[in-house]
Coordinates of C-alpha atoms in Angstrom, one line a residue:
Chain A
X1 CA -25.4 -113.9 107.0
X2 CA -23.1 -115.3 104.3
X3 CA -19.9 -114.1 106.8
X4 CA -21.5 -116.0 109.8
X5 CA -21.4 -119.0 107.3
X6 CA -17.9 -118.4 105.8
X7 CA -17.0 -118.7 109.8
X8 CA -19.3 -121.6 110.3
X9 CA -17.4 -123.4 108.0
X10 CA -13.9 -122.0 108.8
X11 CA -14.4 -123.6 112.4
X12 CA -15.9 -126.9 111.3
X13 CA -12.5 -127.0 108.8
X14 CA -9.9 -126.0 111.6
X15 CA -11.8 -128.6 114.0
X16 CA -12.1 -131.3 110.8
X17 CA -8.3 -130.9 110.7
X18 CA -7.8 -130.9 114.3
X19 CA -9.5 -134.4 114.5
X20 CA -8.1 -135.6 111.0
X21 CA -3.9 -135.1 112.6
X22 CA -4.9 -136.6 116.0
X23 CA -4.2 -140.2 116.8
X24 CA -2.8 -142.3 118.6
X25 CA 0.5 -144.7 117.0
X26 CA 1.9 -143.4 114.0
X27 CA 5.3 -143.9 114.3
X28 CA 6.5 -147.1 112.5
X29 CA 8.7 -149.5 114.9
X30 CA 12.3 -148.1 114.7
X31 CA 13.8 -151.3 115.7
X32 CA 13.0 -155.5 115.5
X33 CA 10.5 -157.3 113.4
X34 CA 8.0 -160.8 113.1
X35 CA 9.7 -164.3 113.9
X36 CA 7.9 -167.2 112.9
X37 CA 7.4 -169.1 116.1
X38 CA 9.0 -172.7 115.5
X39 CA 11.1 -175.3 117.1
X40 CA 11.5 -174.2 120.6
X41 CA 9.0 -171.8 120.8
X42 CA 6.3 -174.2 120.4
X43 CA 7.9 -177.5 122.4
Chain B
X1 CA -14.4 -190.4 116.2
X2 CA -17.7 -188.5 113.8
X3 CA -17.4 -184.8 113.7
X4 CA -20.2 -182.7 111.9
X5 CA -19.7 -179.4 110.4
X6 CA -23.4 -177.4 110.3
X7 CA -22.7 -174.7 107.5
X8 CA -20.7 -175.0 104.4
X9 CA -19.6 -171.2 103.8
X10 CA -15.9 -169.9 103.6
X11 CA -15.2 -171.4 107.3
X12 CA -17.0 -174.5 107.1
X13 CA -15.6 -175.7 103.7
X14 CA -12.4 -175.3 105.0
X15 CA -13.4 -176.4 108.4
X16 CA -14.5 -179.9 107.3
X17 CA -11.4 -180.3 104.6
X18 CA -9.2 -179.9 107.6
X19 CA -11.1 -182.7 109.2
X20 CA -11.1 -184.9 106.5
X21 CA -6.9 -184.3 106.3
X22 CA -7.1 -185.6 110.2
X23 CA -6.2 -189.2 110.9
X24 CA -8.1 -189.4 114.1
X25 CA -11.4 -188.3 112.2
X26 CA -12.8 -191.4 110.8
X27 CA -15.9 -189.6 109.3
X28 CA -17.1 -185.8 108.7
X29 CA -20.8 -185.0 108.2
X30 CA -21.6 -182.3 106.7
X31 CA -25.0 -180.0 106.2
X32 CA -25.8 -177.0 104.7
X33 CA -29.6 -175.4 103.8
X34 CA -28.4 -175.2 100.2
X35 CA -28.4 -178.6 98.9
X36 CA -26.4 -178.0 96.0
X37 CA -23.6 -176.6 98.2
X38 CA -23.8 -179.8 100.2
X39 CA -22.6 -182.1 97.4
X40 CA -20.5 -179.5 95.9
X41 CA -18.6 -179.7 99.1
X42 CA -18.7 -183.3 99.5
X43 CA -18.1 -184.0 96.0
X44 CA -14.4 -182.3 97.0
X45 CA -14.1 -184.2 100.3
X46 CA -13.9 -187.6 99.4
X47 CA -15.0 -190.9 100.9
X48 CA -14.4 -189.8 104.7
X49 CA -17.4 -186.9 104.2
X50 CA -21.0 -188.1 104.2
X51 CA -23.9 -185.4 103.4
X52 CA -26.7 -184.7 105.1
X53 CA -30.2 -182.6 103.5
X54 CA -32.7 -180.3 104.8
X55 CA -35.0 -181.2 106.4
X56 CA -33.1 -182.3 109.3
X57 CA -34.9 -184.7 111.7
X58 CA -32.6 -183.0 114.7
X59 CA -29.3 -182.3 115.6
X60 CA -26.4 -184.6 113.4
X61 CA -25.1 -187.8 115.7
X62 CA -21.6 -187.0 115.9
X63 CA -18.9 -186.8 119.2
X64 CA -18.3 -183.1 118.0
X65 CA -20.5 -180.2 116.1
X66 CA -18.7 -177.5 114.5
X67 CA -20.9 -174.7 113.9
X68 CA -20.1 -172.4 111.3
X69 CA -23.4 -171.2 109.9
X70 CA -24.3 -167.5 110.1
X71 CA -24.4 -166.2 113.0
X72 CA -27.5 -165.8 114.9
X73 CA -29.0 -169.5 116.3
X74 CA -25.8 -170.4 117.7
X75 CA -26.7 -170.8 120.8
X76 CA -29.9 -172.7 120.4
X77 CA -28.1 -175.2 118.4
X78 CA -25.3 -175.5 121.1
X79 CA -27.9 -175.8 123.6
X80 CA -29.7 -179.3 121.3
X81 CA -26.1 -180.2 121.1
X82 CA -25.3 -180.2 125.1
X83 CA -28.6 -181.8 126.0
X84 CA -27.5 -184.9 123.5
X85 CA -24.1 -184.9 125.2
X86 CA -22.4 -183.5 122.4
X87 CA -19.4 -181.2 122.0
X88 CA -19.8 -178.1 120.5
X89 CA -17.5 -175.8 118.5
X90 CA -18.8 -171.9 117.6
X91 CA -16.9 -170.2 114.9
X92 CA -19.1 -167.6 115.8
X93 CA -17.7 -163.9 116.2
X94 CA -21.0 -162.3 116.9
X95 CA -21.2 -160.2 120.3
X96 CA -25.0 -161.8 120.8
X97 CA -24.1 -165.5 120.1
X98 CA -21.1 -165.0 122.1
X99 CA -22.8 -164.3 125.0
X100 CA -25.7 -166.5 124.7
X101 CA -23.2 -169.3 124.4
X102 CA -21.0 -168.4 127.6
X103 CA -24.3 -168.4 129.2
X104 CA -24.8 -172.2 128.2
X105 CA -21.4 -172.9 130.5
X106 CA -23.7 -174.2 133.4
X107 CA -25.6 -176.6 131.6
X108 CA -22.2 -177.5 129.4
X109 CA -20.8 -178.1 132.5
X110 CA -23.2 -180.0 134.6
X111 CA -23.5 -182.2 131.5
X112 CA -19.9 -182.7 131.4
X113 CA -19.3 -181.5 127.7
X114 CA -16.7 -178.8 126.3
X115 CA -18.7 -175.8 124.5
X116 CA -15.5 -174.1 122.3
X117 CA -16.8 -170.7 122.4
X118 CA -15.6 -168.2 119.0
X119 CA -13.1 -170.9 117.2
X120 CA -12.3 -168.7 114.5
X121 CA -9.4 -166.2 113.1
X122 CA -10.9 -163.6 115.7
X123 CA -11.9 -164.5 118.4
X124 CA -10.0 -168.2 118.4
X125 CA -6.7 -167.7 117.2
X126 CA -6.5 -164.4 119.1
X127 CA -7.4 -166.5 122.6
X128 CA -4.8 -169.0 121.9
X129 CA -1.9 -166.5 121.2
X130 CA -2.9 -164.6 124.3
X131 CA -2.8 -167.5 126.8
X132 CA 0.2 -168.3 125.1
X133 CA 2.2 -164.9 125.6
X134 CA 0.5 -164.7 129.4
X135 CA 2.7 -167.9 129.7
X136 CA 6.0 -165.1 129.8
X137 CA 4.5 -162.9 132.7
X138 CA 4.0 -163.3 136.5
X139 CA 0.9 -161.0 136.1
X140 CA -1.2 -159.9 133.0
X141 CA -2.4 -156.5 133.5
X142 CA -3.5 -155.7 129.9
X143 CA -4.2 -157.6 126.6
X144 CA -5.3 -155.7 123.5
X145 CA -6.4 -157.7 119.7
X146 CA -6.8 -156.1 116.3
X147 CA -7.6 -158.0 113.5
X148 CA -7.5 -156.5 110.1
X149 CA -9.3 -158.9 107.1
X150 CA -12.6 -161.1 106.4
X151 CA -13.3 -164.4 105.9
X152 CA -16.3 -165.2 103.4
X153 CA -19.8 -162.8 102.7
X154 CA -20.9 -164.1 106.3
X155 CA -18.1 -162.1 108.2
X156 CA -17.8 -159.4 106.0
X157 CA -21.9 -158.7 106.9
X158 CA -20.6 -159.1 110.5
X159 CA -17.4 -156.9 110.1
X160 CA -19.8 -154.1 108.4
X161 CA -22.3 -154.2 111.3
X162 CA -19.6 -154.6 113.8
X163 CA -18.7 -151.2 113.2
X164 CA -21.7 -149.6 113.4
X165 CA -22.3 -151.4 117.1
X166 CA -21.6 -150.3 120.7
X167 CA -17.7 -152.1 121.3
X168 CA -17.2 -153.0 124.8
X169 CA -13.8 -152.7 126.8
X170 CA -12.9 -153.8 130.1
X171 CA -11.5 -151.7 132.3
X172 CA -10.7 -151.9 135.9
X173 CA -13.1 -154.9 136.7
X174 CA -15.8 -153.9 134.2
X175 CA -17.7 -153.0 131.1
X176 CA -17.9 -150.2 129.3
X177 CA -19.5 -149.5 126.0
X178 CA -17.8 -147.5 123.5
X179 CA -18.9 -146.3 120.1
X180 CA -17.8 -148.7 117.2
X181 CA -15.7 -147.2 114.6
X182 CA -14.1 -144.8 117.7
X183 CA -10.3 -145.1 119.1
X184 CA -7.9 -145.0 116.2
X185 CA -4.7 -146.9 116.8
X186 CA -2.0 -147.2 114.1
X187 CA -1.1 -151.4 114.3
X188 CA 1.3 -152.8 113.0
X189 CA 0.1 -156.8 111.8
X190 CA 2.8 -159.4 110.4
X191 CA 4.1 -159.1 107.4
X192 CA 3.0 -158.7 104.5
X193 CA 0.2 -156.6 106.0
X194 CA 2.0 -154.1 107.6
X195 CA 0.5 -150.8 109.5
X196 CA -3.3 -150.3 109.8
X197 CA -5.6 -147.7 110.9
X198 CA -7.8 -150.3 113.5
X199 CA -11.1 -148.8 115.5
X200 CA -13.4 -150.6 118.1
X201 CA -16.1 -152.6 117.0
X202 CA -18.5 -155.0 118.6
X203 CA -16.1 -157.6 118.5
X204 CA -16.6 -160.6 121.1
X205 CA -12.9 -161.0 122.0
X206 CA -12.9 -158.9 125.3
X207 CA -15.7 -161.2 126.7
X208 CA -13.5 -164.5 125.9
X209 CA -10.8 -163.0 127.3
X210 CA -11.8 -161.0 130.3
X211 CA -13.0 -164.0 131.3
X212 CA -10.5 -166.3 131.0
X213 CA -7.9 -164.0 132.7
X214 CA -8.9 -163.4 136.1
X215 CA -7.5 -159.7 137.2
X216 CA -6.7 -158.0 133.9
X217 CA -7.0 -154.5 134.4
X218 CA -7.7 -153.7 130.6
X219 CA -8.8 -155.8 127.5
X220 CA -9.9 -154.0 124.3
X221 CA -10.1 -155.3 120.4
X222 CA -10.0 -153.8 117.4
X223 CA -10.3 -153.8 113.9
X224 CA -8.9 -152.5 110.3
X225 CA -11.4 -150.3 109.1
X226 CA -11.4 -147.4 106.1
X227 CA -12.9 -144.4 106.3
X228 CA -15.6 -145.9 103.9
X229 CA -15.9 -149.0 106.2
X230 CA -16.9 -146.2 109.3
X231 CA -19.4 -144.2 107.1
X232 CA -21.6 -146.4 106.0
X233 CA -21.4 -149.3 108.7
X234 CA -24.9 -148.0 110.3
X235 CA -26.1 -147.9 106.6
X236 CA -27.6 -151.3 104.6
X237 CA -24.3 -152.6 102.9
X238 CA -24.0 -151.2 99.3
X239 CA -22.7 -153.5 97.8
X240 CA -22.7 -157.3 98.0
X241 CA -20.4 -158.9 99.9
X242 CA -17.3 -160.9 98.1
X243 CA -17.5 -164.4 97.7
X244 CA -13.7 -164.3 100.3
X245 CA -11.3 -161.5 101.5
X246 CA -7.7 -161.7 100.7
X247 CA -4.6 -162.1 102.8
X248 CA -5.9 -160.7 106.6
X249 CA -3.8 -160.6 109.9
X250 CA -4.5 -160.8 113.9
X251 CA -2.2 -159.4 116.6
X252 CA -2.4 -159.6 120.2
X253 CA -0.5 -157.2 122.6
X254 CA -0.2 -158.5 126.1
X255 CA 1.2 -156.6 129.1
X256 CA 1.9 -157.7 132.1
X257 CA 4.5 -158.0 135.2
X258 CA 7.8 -160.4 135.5
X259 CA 8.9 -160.0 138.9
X260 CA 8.9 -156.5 139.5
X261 CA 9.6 -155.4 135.7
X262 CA 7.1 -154.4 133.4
X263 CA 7.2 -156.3 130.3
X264 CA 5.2 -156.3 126.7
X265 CA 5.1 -159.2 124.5
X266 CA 3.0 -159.1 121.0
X267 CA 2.1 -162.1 118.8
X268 CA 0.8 -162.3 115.4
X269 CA -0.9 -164.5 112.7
X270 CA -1.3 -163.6 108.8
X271 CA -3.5 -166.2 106.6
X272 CA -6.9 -166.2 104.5
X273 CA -8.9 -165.3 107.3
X274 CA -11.5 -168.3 106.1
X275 CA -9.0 -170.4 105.9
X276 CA -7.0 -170.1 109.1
X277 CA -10.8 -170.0 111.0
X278 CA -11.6 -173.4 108.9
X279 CA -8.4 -174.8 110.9
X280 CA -8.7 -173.5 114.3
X281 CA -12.2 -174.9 114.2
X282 CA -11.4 -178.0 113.5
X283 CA -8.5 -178.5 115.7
X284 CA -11.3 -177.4 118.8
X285 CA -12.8 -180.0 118.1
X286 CA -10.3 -182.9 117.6
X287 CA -8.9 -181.4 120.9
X288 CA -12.5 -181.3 122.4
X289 CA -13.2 -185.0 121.4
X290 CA -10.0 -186.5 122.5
X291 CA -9.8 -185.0 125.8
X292 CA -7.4 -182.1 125.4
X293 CA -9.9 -179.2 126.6
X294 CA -8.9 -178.5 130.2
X295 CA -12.8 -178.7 131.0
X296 CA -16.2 -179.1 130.1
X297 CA -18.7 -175.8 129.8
X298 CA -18.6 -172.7 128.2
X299 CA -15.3 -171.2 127.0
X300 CA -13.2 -169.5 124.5
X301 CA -10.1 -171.1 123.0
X302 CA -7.9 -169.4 125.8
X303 CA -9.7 -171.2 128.4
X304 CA -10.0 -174.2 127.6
X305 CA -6.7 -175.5 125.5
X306 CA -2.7 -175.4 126.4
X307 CA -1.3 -173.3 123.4
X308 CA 1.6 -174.7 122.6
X309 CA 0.4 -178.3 121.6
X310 CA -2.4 -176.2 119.5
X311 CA -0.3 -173.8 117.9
X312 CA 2.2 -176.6 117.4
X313 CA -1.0 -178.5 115.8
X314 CA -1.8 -175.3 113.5
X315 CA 1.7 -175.0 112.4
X316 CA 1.8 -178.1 110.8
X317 CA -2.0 -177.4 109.1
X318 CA 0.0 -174.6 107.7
X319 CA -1.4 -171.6 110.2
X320 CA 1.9 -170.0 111.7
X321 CA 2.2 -167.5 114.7
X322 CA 4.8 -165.0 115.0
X323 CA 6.4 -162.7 117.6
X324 CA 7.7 -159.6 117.7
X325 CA 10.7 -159.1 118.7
X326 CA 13.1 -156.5 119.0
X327 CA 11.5 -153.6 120.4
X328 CA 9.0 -152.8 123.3
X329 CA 6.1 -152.0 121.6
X330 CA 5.1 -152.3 117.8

């Protein structure tokens, strides 16, 4: 019984941890930034 | 021209002292439930703003109505409002009221007056600046919002529920419902805000602008949300709301087709959410009294106003967009 729940919690960890890294994005632009829009942006 | 403003919280205060700072607006009624917050506000406004107390006889004479109360009656209001012949503004950003307003476009529009549907930070703001980057593309295939930030205790109740709400995304000529709080994305908002975890929430912006680009093949929002924000957004809220968030941010990815090139162009706001809401909404309806609204009914802020001469028109209220530029994707 209490090594069923050591595994029961062992797979709710790995799949915790699974879920917790995945994602979408993450990687910061590598290149370029925010412009105000001014002057001839806005005529 | 007499514009009203019908709630004084965050958005309306700051709705109403835009109007007052506008040389076309000769006078700004004001109304609130709470007396005391009436002549608080008015007390700030000056001469130009004239209060009005409950009990209210029916809706306030005025060319325009901005409506900035909590959400919920929105649409009935609206619907008083367009049977007087007057033009409505909704800062509403509430899924239910959104649609019960679009669904006054008919009526609006047999009547011949403009109903500004969601005149806010998000949806408002985020409508302008996507009609304004479609102007770059042959074809828009895709437009995806985030917001991160709330505006006063009225939209931080609705960002909480929000959350724990079915979001809808359209996808390939229709709805489907997602989980809020689902979908992850990293986005990156103007400075200073930088990167933030953002999830879908019932957030009206797909309807405004699904509908005001015919063809898009996919239109999603999302918002900034902690892992606290997820946990408990199907809970009661635990604590009371502040009295107004700090510095918040909207960005709006739109991709699309230039000739035969695929092309991605993102756009960005940072401001007080309130305050930049408070702006937006009054500018709708200056443009809506004047005759700068491209046409009467039922429609958000990308429908209904050429972007440039209203971003142009924010700018100088102090509301600034900006691009990014420099890479394909941020």
């Amino acid at each position: 019984m209490f090594r069923r729940a050591l595994v029961a919690l062992g797979v709710a960890g790995a799949i915790a941890a699974a879920l917790r890294a995945r994602g979408t994005g993450g990687v910061p632009p590598q290149s370029g930034g925010w412009r105000e829009l001014s002057g001839p942006d806005l005529r | 021209m007499r514009v009203a403003v019908i709630g004084l919280g965050a958005v309306g205060a700051r709705a109403a002292r835009q109007l007052v700072s506008t040389a076309a607006v000769d006078e700004v009624v004001i109304r609130d439930l709470r007396g005391e917050r009436v002549e608080e506000v008015r007390a700030s406004l000056g001469p130009s703003a004239r209060a009005e107390h409950p009990p209210f006889a029916g809706p306030p004479a005025a060319d325009a109505v901005v409506l900035a109360h909590p959400a919920g009656d929105h649409a009935a209001v609206a619907a008083e409002l367009v049977e007087a012949g007057t033009a409505v503004v909704s800062a509403a950003d509430a899924m239910a009221d959104t649609e019960a307003l679009l669904d006054l476009g008919p009526v609006a529009d047999a009547r011949g007056v403009p109903v500004v549907v969601g005149a806010g930070f998000s949806p408002g703001l985020t409508c302008v600046l996507a009609r304004h980057a479609a102007a770059d593309f042959d074809r828009v295939d895709e437009i995806h919002v985030a917001k991160v930030g709330t505006g006063g205790p009225a939209c931080a109740h609705q960002h909480h529920r929000s959350l724990g709400a079915a979001a809808v995304d359209w996808r390939d000529g229709g709805w489907q419902r997602r989980a809020g709080g689902s979908g992850r994305e990293l986005c990156w908002f103007p400075d200073p805000v930088g990167a933030e975890d953002c999830y879908r929430a019932a957030l009206p912006d797909a309807l405004l602008l699904a509908n005001a680009f015919p063809g898009v093949e996919r239109v999603t929002a999302r918002r900034a949300a902690n892992r606290r924000d997820r946990f408990t957004a199907r809970l009661p809220m635990l604590r009371k709301p502040h009295p107004e968030g700090g510095v918040g941010a909207v960005r709006v990815e739109v991709r699309g087709r230039r000739g035969e090139r695929r092309d991605t162009r993102v756009l960005g706001a940072m401001d007080r959410p309130a305050v930049a809401a408070g702006a937006v909404a009054a500018l709708a309806a200056v443009f809506a009294v004047d005759g700068r609204v491209r046409r009467a009914g039922a429609a958000g802020l990308a429908d209904l106003v050429d972007p440039v001469p209203f971003l142009a028109a924010l700018a100088e209220r102090g509301v600034r967009a900006a691009v990014f530029e420099g890479a394909d994707t941020v």
